[in-house]
PDB file of C-alpha atoms in Angstrom:
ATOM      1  CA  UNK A 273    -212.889 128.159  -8.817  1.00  0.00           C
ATOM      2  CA  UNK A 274    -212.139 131.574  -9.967  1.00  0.00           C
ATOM      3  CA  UNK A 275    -209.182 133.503 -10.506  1.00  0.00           C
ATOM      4  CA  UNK A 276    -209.603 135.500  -7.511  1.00  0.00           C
ATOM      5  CA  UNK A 277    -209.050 132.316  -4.892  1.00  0.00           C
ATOM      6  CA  UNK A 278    -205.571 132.511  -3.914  1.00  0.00           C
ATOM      7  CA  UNK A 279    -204.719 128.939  -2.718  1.00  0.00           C
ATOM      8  CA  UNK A 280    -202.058 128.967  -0.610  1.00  0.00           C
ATOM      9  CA  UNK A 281    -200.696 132.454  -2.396  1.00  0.00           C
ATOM     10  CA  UNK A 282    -198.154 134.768  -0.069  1.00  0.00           C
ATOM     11  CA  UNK A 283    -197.866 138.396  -0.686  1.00  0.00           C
ATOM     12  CA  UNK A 284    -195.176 140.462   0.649  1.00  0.00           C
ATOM     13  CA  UNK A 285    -195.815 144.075   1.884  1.00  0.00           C
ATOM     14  CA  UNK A 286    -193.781 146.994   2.399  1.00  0.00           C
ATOM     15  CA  UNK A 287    -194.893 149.110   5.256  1.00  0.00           C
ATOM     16  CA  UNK A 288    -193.406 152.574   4.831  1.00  0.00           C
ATOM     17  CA  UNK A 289    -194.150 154.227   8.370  1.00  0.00           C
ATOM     18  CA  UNK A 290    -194.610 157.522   9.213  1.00  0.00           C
ATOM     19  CA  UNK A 291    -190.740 158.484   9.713  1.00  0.00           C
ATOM     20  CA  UNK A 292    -189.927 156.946   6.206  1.00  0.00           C
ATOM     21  CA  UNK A 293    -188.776 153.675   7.903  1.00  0.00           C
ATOM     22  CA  UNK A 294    -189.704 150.479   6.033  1.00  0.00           C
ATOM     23  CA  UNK A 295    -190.809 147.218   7.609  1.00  0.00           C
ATOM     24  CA  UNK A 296    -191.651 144.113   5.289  1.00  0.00           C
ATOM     25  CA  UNK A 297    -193.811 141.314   5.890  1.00  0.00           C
ATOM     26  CA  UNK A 298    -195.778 138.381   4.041  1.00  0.00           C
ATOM     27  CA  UNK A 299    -199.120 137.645   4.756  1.00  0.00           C
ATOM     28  CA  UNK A 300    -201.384 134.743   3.036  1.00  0.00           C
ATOM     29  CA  UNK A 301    -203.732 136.787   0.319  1.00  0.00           C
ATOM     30  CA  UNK A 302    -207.330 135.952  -0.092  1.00  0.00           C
ATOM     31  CA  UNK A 303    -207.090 137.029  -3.508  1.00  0.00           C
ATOM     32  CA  UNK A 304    -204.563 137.364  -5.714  1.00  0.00           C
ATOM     33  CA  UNK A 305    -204.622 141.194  -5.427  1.00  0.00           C
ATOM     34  CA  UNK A 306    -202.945 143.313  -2.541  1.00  0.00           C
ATOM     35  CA  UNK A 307    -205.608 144.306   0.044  1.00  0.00           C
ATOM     36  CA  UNK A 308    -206.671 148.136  -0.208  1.00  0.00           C
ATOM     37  CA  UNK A 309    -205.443 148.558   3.585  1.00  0.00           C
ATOM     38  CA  UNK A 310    -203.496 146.778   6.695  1.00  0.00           C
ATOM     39  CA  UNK A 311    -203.814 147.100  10.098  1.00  0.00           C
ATOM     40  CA  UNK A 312    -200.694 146.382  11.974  1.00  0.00           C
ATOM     41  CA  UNK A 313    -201.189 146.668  16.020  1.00  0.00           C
ATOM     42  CA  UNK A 314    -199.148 148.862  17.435  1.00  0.00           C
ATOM     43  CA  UNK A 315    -198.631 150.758  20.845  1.00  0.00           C
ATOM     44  CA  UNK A 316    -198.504 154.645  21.723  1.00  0.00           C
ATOM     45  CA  UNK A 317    -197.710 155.774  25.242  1.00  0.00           C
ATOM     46  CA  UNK A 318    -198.719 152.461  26.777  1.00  0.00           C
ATOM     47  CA  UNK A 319    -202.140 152.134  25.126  1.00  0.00           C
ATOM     48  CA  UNK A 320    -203.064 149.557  22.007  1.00  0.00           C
ATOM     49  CA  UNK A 321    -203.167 151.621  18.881  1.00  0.00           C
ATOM     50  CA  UNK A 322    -203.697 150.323  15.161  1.00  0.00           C
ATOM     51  CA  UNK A 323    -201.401 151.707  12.302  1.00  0.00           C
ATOM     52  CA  UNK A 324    -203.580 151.534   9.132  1.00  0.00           C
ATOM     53  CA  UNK A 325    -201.208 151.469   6.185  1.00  0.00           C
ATOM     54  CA  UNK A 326    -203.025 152.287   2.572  1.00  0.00           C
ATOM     55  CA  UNK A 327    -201.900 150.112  -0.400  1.00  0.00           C
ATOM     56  CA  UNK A 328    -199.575 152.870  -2.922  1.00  0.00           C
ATOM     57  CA  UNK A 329    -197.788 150.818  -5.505  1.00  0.00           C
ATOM     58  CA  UNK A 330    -196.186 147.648  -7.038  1.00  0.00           C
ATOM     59  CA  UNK A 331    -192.472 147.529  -6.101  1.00  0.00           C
ATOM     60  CA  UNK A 332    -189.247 145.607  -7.464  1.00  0.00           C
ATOM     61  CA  UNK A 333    -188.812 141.833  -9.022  1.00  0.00           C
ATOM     62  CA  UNK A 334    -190.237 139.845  -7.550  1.00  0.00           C
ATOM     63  CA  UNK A 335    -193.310 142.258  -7.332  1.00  0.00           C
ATOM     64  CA  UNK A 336    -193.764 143.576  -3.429  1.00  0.00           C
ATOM     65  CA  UNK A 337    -196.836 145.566  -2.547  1.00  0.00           C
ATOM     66  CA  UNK A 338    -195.789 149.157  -0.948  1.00  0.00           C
ATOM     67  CA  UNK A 339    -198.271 150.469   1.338  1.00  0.00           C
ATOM     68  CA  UNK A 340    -197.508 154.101   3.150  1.00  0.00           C
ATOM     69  CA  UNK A 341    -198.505 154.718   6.170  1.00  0.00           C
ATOM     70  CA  UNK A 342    -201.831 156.499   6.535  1.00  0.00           C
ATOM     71  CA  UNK A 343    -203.334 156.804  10.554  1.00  0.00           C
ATOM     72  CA  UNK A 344    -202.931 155.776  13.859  1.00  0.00           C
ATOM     73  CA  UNK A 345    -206.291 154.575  15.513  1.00  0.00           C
ATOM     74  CA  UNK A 346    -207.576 152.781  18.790  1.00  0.00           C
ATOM     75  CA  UNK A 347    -207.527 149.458  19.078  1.00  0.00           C
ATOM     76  CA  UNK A 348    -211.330 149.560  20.763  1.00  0.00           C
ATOM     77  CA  UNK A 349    -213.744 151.932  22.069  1.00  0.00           C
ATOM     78  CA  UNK A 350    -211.989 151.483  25.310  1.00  0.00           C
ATOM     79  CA  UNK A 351    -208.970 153.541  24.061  1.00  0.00           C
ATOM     80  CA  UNK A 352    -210.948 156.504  23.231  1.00  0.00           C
ATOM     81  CA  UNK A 353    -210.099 159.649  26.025  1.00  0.00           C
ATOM     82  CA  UNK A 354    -213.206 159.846  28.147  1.00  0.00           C
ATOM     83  CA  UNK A 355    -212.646 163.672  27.429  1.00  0.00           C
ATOM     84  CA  UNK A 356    -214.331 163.234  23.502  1.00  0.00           C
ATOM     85  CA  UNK A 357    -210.887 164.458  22.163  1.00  0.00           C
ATOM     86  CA  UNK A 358    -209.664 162.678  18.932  1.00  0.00           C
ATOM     87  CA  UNK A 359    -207.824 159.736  19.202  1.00  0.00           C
ATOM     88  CA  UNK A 360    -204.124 159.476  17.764  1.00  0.00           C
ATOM     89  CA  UNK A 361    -203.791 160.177  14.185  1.00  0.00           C
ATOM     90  CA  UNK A 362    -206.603 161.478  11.449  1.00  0.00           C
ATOM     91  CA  UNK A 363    -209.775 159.259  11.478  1.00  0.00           C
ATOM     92  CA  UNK A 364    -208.887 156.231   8.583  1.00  0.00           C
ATOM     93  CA  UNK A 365    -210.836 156.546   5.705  1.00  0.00           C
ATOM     94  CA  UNK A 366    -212.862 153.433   5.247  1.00  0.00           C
TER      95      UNK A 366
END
């Protein structure tokens, strides 16, 4: 087994959002290296929105991953305005 295999590893994240709030969580890690992204599901105006965080930095002892917020996007096609304008938030960039 390599290094990489977690096995039962947690992580715990700091979501900064986009009004400088901060929400933590722990998540089980794949590897033992914080994901470049998460996608938390989220809600705007009634329709399901994802809030794409982007990993920044390693954060306190114990370590905590810090990832700042980064774009709001649909959850599905199905959320997209039938008009062709841009959903909410800047395309994500992955």
């Amino acid at each position: 087994m390599s290094d990489d295999h977690a096995d039962g590893w947690m992580l715990t994240c700091i979501l900064i959002a986009r009004d400088g709030s901060e929400t933590s969580l722990t998540v089980p890690a794949l590897a033992r290296r914080p994901p470049n992204r998460i996608r938390r599901p989220s809600e705007i105006g009634g329709a399901a929105v994802v809030d794409v965080y982007v990993f920044s930095e390693f954060r306190g002892t114990p370590q905590h991953a810090v990832y700042l917020y980064e774009s709001t996007v649909p959850q599905s096609t199905d959320e997209l305005p039938a008009d062709g304008s841009p959903p909410a938030g800047p395309a994500p960039s992955d």
